Amino acid sequence: MRDTHHRAIAAVFAVHGAVGGSLATRMPWVQDHLGLDPRVLGLALLCPSAGAFAGILVSGRLAHRYGGRAVTRLLLASWCAALALPALAPGLPWLCVALLLFGAAAGATDIVMNAQGVVVERRLGRSIMSSLHGMWSVGNLAGAGIGALAAQVELDARVHLAGMAVVLLVAGGLLSRGLPESRSEPGSAKPRRFAVPSRAILAIGLVGLCATFSELSGAQWAAVYTVRVTGASEGVGAATYAIFAAFMVVTRLSGDLIVRRLGPVATVRAGSALATLGGVVLVAGRTPGLSIAGFALLGVGVAVIVPLVFAAAGHAGRTPGEGVAGVATITYLAGLVAPAVTGWVAGVTSFPTAFGLITCATLAMGCIAGVLRPRPTPSQNREYEVVA
């Protein structure tokens, strides 16, 4: 039964990633179809993040009322269905509405599926969060690969995304049937719509903020950095991003073995050291080879930290959902501003200076890694019951 739970939640993460990867590859089609200026499209792309914050606020209460299993399956279905909306938008206002709904479904699903991951991890008695996030990355790459192929053959994005929505909706519904039922005990307090995170959650969230900022800055700027700083071709720049992403996927899929051997604190410190070394190589090196090596080390170093942050928050909160939501708010904020802040600093100073600041963030992760040390939370266990 526990293996069934594990397979089901891994499938949920993979389907969630495939939805995001599918849309990302077709946004150029949406831009051309609606005739949007890049600056206008950039503003429209703030809508998913705004929607995600709204989704975070309602997901905990839904799970409390209807149970984690049912709500995870329902929200995953809504996330898959929302995939078809942006390509169907007839104009900018409707695109913004579609992206708001898309983001709300994404954020709400993200919270409940990570909370379910914590529930399964507790039942198994071993770390699984890194591999779950690795499955998300696998799904994301698969969705992006199919999307790239559809774009290459010039398939209308409305047809492509609607078809993917149906396929992923069916796949998610079938593969998520094995999720464990998880309900709050009768009489337990409802999750708060919004609450200032506790000091423990804030400390854990700070580690997540540094990791998310470093990860997304690396993903967004790897290709540009390699081209602008080292004078490499655009092909080498694209390969740099691909290597960065591939090293992250492989590390996440194998990360649970490392966590079981070293524990979360030592794993974060080791990751911090590798990511910081990668940052030093990037800042000091000025050749394509060193740039590729630096981003590879950065990817390996930060890969398992965000999954560990979600796991630690799920154990530290009153309920898994509330703990995950508190940290997700912080990491979503970091994800929203990271690419823009990195680009602004690079524009005012230089790319090496910008990545020097990122290197400081990766170093900080290791310095405060102790906040991820597991602590017993008996009150939490009384409020959240897992039913096989």
Coordinates of C-alpha atoms in Angstrom, one line a residue:
M1 CA 0.0 0.0 0.0
R2 CA 2.8 2.4 0.9
D3 CA 4.5 1.8 -2.5
T4 CA 1.1 2.5 -4.2
H5 CA 1.0 5.9 -2.3
H6 CA 4.5 6.7 -3.4
R7 CA 3.9 5.9 -7.1
A8 CA 0.7 7.9 -7.0
I9 CA 2.2 11.1 -5.6
A10 CA 5.2 10.7 -7.9
A11 CA 2.8 10.6 -10.9
V12 CA 1.0 13.8 -9.6
F13 CA 4.3 15.7 -9.5
A14 CA 5.2 14.5 -13.1
V15 CA 1.8 15.5 -14.5
H16 CA 2.0 18.9 -12.7
G17 CA 5.4 19.5 -14.3
A18 CA 4.2 18.4 -17.7
V19 CA 1.4 21.0 -17.7
G20 CA 3.9 23.8 -16.9
G21 CA 6.4 22.6 -19.6
S22 CA 3.7 22.4 -22.2
L23 CA 2.5 26.0 -21.8
A24 CA 6.0 27.5 -21.6
T25 CA 6.9 26.3 -25.1
R26 CA 3.8 27.8 -26.7
M27 CA 3.9 31.3 -25.2
P28 CA 5.7 32.6 -28.4
W29 CA 2.7 31.4 -30.4
V30 CA 0.3 33.2 -28.0
Q31 CA 2.4 36.4 -28.3
D32 CA 2.4 36.3 -32.1
H33 CA -1.3 35.2 -32.3
L34 CA -2.4 38.2 -30.2
G35 CA 0.3 40.6 -31.6
L36 CA 1.6 41.5 -28.1
D37 CA 4.7 43.7 -27.5
P38 CA 7.3 41.9 -25.4
R39 CA 6.8 44.4 -22.6
V40 CA 3.0 43.8 -22.6
L41 CA 3.5 40.1 -22.5
G42 CA 5.9 40.5 -19.7
L43 CA 3.3 42.3 -17.6
A44 CA 0.7 39.6 -18.5
L45 CA 3.1 37.0 -17.3
L46 CA 2.9 38.5 -13.8
C47 CA -0.7 37.2 -13.7
P48 CA 0.2 33.5 -13.0
S49 CA 2.2 34.5 -9.9
A50 CA -0.7 36.7 -8.7
G51 CA -3.1 33.8 -9.2
A52 CA -0.8 31.4 -7.4
F53 CA -0.8 33.5 -4.3
A54 CA -4.6 33.4 -4.4
G55 CA -4.5 29.6 -4.8
I56 CA -2.2 29.2 -1.8
L57 CA -4.8 31.0 0.4
V58 CA -7.7 28.6 -0.3
S59 CA -5.9 25.2 -0.7
G60 CA -5.4 24.5 3.0
R61 CA -9.1 25.0 3.9
L62 CA -10.2 22.9 1.0
A63 CA -7.9 20.0 2.1
H64 CA -9.2 20.5 5.7
R65 CA -12.8 20.2 4.7
Y66 CA -12.7 17.6 2.0
G67 CA -9.5 15.6 2.6
G68 CA -6.1 15.8 1.0
R69 CA -6.6 13.0 -1.5
A70 CA -9.8 14.3 -3.0
V71 CA -8.6 17.9 -3.1
T72 CA -5.3 17.0 -4.7
R73 CA -7.1 15.0 -7.4
L74 CA -9.6 17.8 -8.0
L75 CA -7.0 20.6 -8.1
L76 CA -4.7 18.6 -10.4
A77 CA -7.7 18.2 -12.8
S78 CA -8.3 21.9 -12.7
W79 CA -4.6 22.6 -13.4
C80 CA -4.7 20.3 -16.4
A81 CA -7.9 21.8 -17.7
A82 CA -6.5 25.4 -17.3
L83 CA -3.7 24.5 -19.7
A84 CA -6.1 25.0 -22.7
L85 CA -7.2 28.5 -21.6
P86 CA -4.3 30.9 -22.6
A87 CA -4.2 29.8 -26.3
L88 CA -8.0 30.3 -26.5
A89 CA -7.9 33.9 -25.3
P90 CA -9.2 36.3 -28.0
G91 CA -7.3 39.3 -26.6
L92 CA -5.0 40.6 -23.8
P93 CA -7.7 41.0 -21.1
W94 CA -8.9 37.5 -21.6
L95 CA -5.3 36.3 -21.7
C96 CA -4.7 37.9 -18.3
V97 CA -7.8 36.2 -16.9
A98 CA -6.7 32.9 -18.3
L99 CA -3.3 33.2 -16.8
L100 CA -4.7 34.2 -13.4
L101 CA -6.9 31.1 -13.4
F102 CA -3.9 29.0 -14.6
G103 CA -1.7 30.4 -11.8
A104 CA -4.4 29.9 -9.1
A105 CA -4.8 26.3 -10.1
A106 CA -1.0 25.9 -10.2
G107 CA -0.4 27.4 -6.7
A108 CA -3.2 25.5 -5.0
T109 CA -2.2 22.2 -6.5
D110 CA 1.4 22.8 -5.6
I111 CA 0.5 23.2 -1.9
V112 CA -1.7 20.2 -1.6
M113 CA 0.6 17.9 -3.6
N114 CA 3.6 18.8 -1.5
A115 CA 1.5 18.3 1.6
Q116 CA 0.6 14.9 0.3
G117 CA 4.2 14.2 -0.3
V118 CA 5.0 15.0 3.3
V119 CA 2.2 12.6 4.4
V120 CA 3.6 9.8 2.2
E121 CA 7.1 10.5 3.4
R122 CA 5.9 10.1 7.1
R123 CA 4.3 6.8 6.3
L124 CA 7.4 5.5 4.5
G125 CA 9.7 6.8 7.2
R126 CA 12.3 7.9 4.7
S127 CA 13.1 10.9 2.5
I128 CA 11.2 11.0 -0.8
M129 CA 10.8 14.8 -1.5
S130 CA 13.8 15.2 -3.7
S131 CA 12.8 12.4 -6.0
L132 CA 9.3 13.8 -6.2
H133 CA 10.6 17.2 -7.3
G134 CA 12.8 15.2 -9.7
M135 CA 9.7 13.6 -11.2
W136 CA 8.3 17.1 -11.6
S137 CA 11.4 18.1 -13.6
V138 CA 11.0 15.0 -15.7
G139 CA 7.4 15.8 -16.4
N140 CA 8.3 19.4 -17.2
L141 CA 11.0 18.4 -19.7
A142 CA 8.6 15.9 -21.3
G143 CA 5.9 18.5 -21.7
A144 CA 8.5 21.0 -23.0
G145 CA 9.8 18.4 -25.5
I146 CA 6.4 17.6 -26.9
G147 CA 5.6 21.3 -27.1
A148 CA 8.9 22.0 -28.9
L149 CA 8.0 19.3 -31.4
A150 CA 4.5 20.7 -31.9
A151 CA 6.0 24.2 -32.5
Q152 CA 8.5 22.7 -35.0
V153 CA 5.7 21.2 -37.1
E154 CA 3.7 24.5 -36.7
L155 CA 0.8 22.8 -35.0
D156 CA -1.8 25.3 -33.8
A157 CA -1.3 25.9 -30.1
R158 CA -5.0 25.8 -29.5
V159 CA -5.1 22.2 -30.8
H160 CA -1.8 21.2 -29.1
L161 CA -2.7 22.6 -25.6
A162 CA -6.3 21.4 -25.7
G163 CA -5.1 17.9 -26.6
M164 CA -2.4 17.9 -23.9
A165 CA -5.0 19.1 -21.4
V166 CA -7.2 16.1 -22.1
V167 CA -4.4 13.6 -22.1
L168 CA -2.9 14.9 -18.8
L169 CA -6.4 15.3 -17.2
V170 CA -7.1 11.6 -17.9
A171 CA -3.5 10.5 -16.9
G172 CA -3.7 12.5 -13.7
G173 CA -7.1 11.1 -12.8
L174 CA -6.0 7.5 -13.3
L175 CA -2.5 7.7 -11.8
S176 CA -3.6 9.6 -8.7
R177 CA -6.1 7.1 -7.5
G178 CA -3.5 5.5 -5.2
L179 CA -3.0 8.7 -3.1
P180 CA -3.5 8.2 0.7
E181 CA -6.5 9.7 2.3
S182 CA -5.5 12.3 4.8
R183 CA -8.0 14.2 6.9
S184 CA -7.8 16.5 9.9
E185 CA -9.2 15.0 13.0
P186 CA -12.7 16.0 14.1
G187 CA -12.7 19.2 16.1
S188 CA -9.3 20.3 15.0
A189 CA -8.9 24.0 14.1
K190 CA -9.4 25.1 10.5
P191 CA -6.3 26.3 8.7
R192 CA -6.1 30.0 8.8
R193 CA -6.7 31.9 5.5
F194 CA -3.6 33.8 6.2
A195 CA -1.3 33.8 9.1
V196 CA 2.1 35.3 9.7
P197 CA 4.5 32.3 9.5
S198 CA 6.1 31.2 12.8
R199 CA 9.7 31.9 13.4
A200 CA 10.6 28.3 12.5
I201 CA 8.7 28.5 9.2
L202 CA 10.3 31.9 8.4
A203 CA 13.8 30.5 9.1
I204 CA 13.1 27.5 6.8
G205 CA 11.6 29.8 4.2
L206 CA 14.8 31.9 4.2
V207 CA 16.8 28.8 3.1
G208 CA 14.1 28.3 0.4
L209 CA 14.3 31.9 -0.7
C210 CA 18.1 31.7 -1.2
A211 CA 17.7 28.4 -3.1
T212 CA 14.8 29.5 -5.3
F213 CA 16.5 32.8 -6.1
S214 CA 19.7 31.0 -7.1
E215 CA 18.0 28.3 -9.0
L216 CA 15.7 30.5 -11.1
S217 CA 18.3 33.1 -11.7
G218 CA 20.6 30.3 -13.0
A219 CA 17.8 28.9 -15.2
Q220 CA 16.8 32.2 -16.6
W221 CA 20.2 33.6 -17.3
A222 CA 22.5 30.6 -18.0
A223 CA 22.3 30.9 -21.8
V224 CA 22.6 34.7 -21.8
Y225 CA 25.5 34.7 -19.3
T226 CA 27.5 32.2 -21.4
V227 CA 26.9 34.2 -24.6
R228 CA 27.5 37.7 -23.2
V229 CA 30.3 37.1 -20.7
T230 CA 32.3 34.4 -22.6
G231 CA 31.5 35.3 -26.2
A232 CA 30.2 31.8 -26.9
S233 CA 27.7 31.1 -29.7
E234 CA 24.0 30.9 -29.0
G235 CA 24.1 27.2 -29.5
V236 CA 26.7 26.9 -26.7
G237 CA 24.5 29.2 -24.5
A238 CA 21.5 26.9 -25.1
A239 CA 23.6 23.9 -24.2
T240 CA 24.6 25.5 -21.0
Y241 CA 21.0 25.8 -19.9
A242 CA 20.3 22.2 -21.0
I243 CA 23.3 21.0 -18.9
F244 CA 22.2 23.0 -15.9
A245 CA 18.7 21.6 -16.1
A246 CA 19.9 18.0 -16.7
F247 CA 22.2 18.1 -13.7
M248 CA 19.3 19.3 -11.6
V249 CA 17.0 16.5 -12.7
V250 CA 19.6 13.8 -12.1
T251 CA 20.5 15.2 -8.7
R252 CA 16.9 15.4 -7.6
L253 CA 16.1 11.9 -8.7
S254 CA 19.1 10.6 -6.7
G255 CA 18.9 13.1 -3.9
D256 CA 16.9 11.0 -1.5
L257 CA 19.7 8.5 -1.2
I258 CA 22.1 11.4 -0.2
V259 CA 19.6 12.7 2.3
R260 CA 19.1 9.3 3.9
R261 CA 22.9 8.9 4.3
L262 CA 23.8 12.5 5.4
G263 CA 20.6 13.9 6.8
P264 CA 18.9 17.2 5.6
V265 CA 21.3 19.6 7.3
A266 CA 24.5 18.0 6.0
T267 CA 22.9 17.7 2.6
V268 CA 22.1 21.3 2.4
R269 CA 25.5 22.3 3.6
A270 CA 27.1 20.1 0.9
G271 CA 24.8 21.5 -1.7
S272 CA 25.6 25.0 -0.5
A273 CA 29.4 24.3 -0.9
L274 CA 28.9 22.9 -4.4
A275 CA 26.7 25.8 -5.5
T276 CA 29.1 28.4 -4.0
L277 CA 32.0 26.7 -5.8
G278 CA 30.0 27.0 -9.0
G279 CA 29.3 30.6 -8.4
V280 CA 33.0 31.3 -7.9
V281 CA 33.9 29.5 -11.1
L282 CA 31.3 31.6 -12.9
V283 CA 32.5 34.9 -11.5
A284 CA 36.2 34.2 -12.0
G285 CA 36.0 32.3 -15.3
R286 CA 35.6 33.9 -18.7
T287 CA 35.5 30.9 -21.0
P288 CA 32.6 28.8 -22.3
G289 CA 33.9 25.7 -20.6
L290 CA 34.2 27.3 -17.2
S291 CA 30.7 28.8 -17.6
I292 CA 29.2 25.4 -18.4
A293 CA 31.1 23.9 -15.4
G294 CA 30.0 26.7 -13.1
F295 CA 26.3 26.3 -14.0
A296 CA 26.5 22.5 -13.7
L297 CA 27.9 22.9 -10.2
L298 CA 25.2 25.5 -9.3
G299 CA 22.5 23.1 -10.6
V300 CA 23.8 20.2 -8.6
G301 CA 24.2 22.3 -5.5
V302 CA 20.7 23.8 -5.3
A303 CA 18.8 20.8 -6.7
V304 CA 17.7 19.1 -3.5
I305 CA 17.4 22.2 -1.3
V306 CA 13.9 23.3 -2.3
P307 CA 12.4 19.8 -1.8
L308 CA 14.0 19.6 1.6
V309 CA 12.6 23.0 2.5
F310 CA 9.1 21.9 1.6
A311 CA 9.5 18.7 3.6
A312 CA 10.9 20.5 6.7
A313 CA 8.0 23.1 6.5
G314 CA 5.5 20.3 6.2
H315 CA 6.8 18.7 9.4
A316 CA 7.1 22.1 11.3
G317 CA 3.7 23.5 10.6
R318 CA 0.5 22.8 12.5
T319 CA -0.5 20.7 9.5
P320 CA 1.5 19.7 6.5
G321 CA -0.6 22.0 4.2
E322 CA -0.2 25.1 6.5
G323 CA 3.6 24.6 6.8
V324 CA 4.1 24.1 3.1
A325 CA 1.9 27.2 2.3
G326 CA 3.9 29.4 4.7
V327 CA 7.2 28.5 2.9
A328 CA 5.6 28.5 -0.5
T329 CA 4.6 32.1 -0.1
I330 CA 8.2 33.0 0.5
T331 CA 9.7 30.9 -2.3
Y332 CA 7.0 32.1 -4.8
L333 CA 8.0 35.6 -4.0
A334 CA 11.7 34.8 -4.6
G335 CA 10.7 33.1 -7.9
L336 CA 8.7 36.2 -9.0
V337 CA 11.6 38.7 -8.4
A338 CA 14.7 36.6 -9.0
P339 CA 15.1 36.8 -12.8
A340 CA 14.2 40.5 -12.8
V341 CA 16.5 41.5 -9.9
T342 CA 19.4 39.5 -11.5
G343 CA 18.8 41.2 -14.9
W344 CA 18.6 44.6 -13.2
V345 CA 21.9 44.2 -11.3
A346 CA 23.6 42.9 -14.4
G347 CA 22.4 45.9 -16.4
V348 CA 23.6 48.4 -13.8
T349 CA 26.9 46.6 -13.1
S350 CA 27.7 43.4 -14.9
F351 CA 26.7 39.7 -15.1
P352 CA 29.7 38.5 -13.0
T353 CA 28.7 41.0 -10.3
A354 CA 25.1 39.8 -10.4
F355 CA 26.2 36.2 -10.0
G356 CA 28.6 37.3 -7.2
L357 CA 25.5 38.2 -5.3
I358 CA 23.9 34.9 -6.1
T359 CA 27.0 33.2 -4.8
C360 CA 26.5 35.0 -1.5
A361 CA 23.0 33.6 -1.4
T362 CA 24.2 30.0 -2.0
L363 CA 26.8 30.5 0.8
A364 CA 24.1 31.8 3.2
M365 CA 22.1 28.6 2.7
G366 CA 24.9 26.5 4.3
C367 CA 25.3 29.0 7.1
I368 CA 21.6 28.6 8.2
A369 CA 21.1 25.0 7.2
G370 CA 20.6 24.0 10.8
V371 CA 17.0 25.3 10.8
L372 CA 16.1 22.2 8.7
R373 CA 17.0 19.8 11.5
P374 CA 14.0 17.6 12.2
R375 CA 12.1 18.4 15.4
P376 CA 9.3 16.4 17.0
T377 CA 5.9 18.0 16.6
P378 CA 3.4 16.0 18.6
S379 CA 0.6 18.6 18.4
Q380 CA 0.8 18.5 14.6
N381 CA 0.5 14.7 14.6
R382 CA -2.7 14.9 16.7
E383 CA -4.3 17.4 14.2
Y384 CA -3.5 15.5 11.0
E385 CA -4.5 11.9 10.6
V386 CA -3.5 9.6 7.7
V387 CA -5.9 6.9 6.7
A388 CA -4.7 4.0 4.5

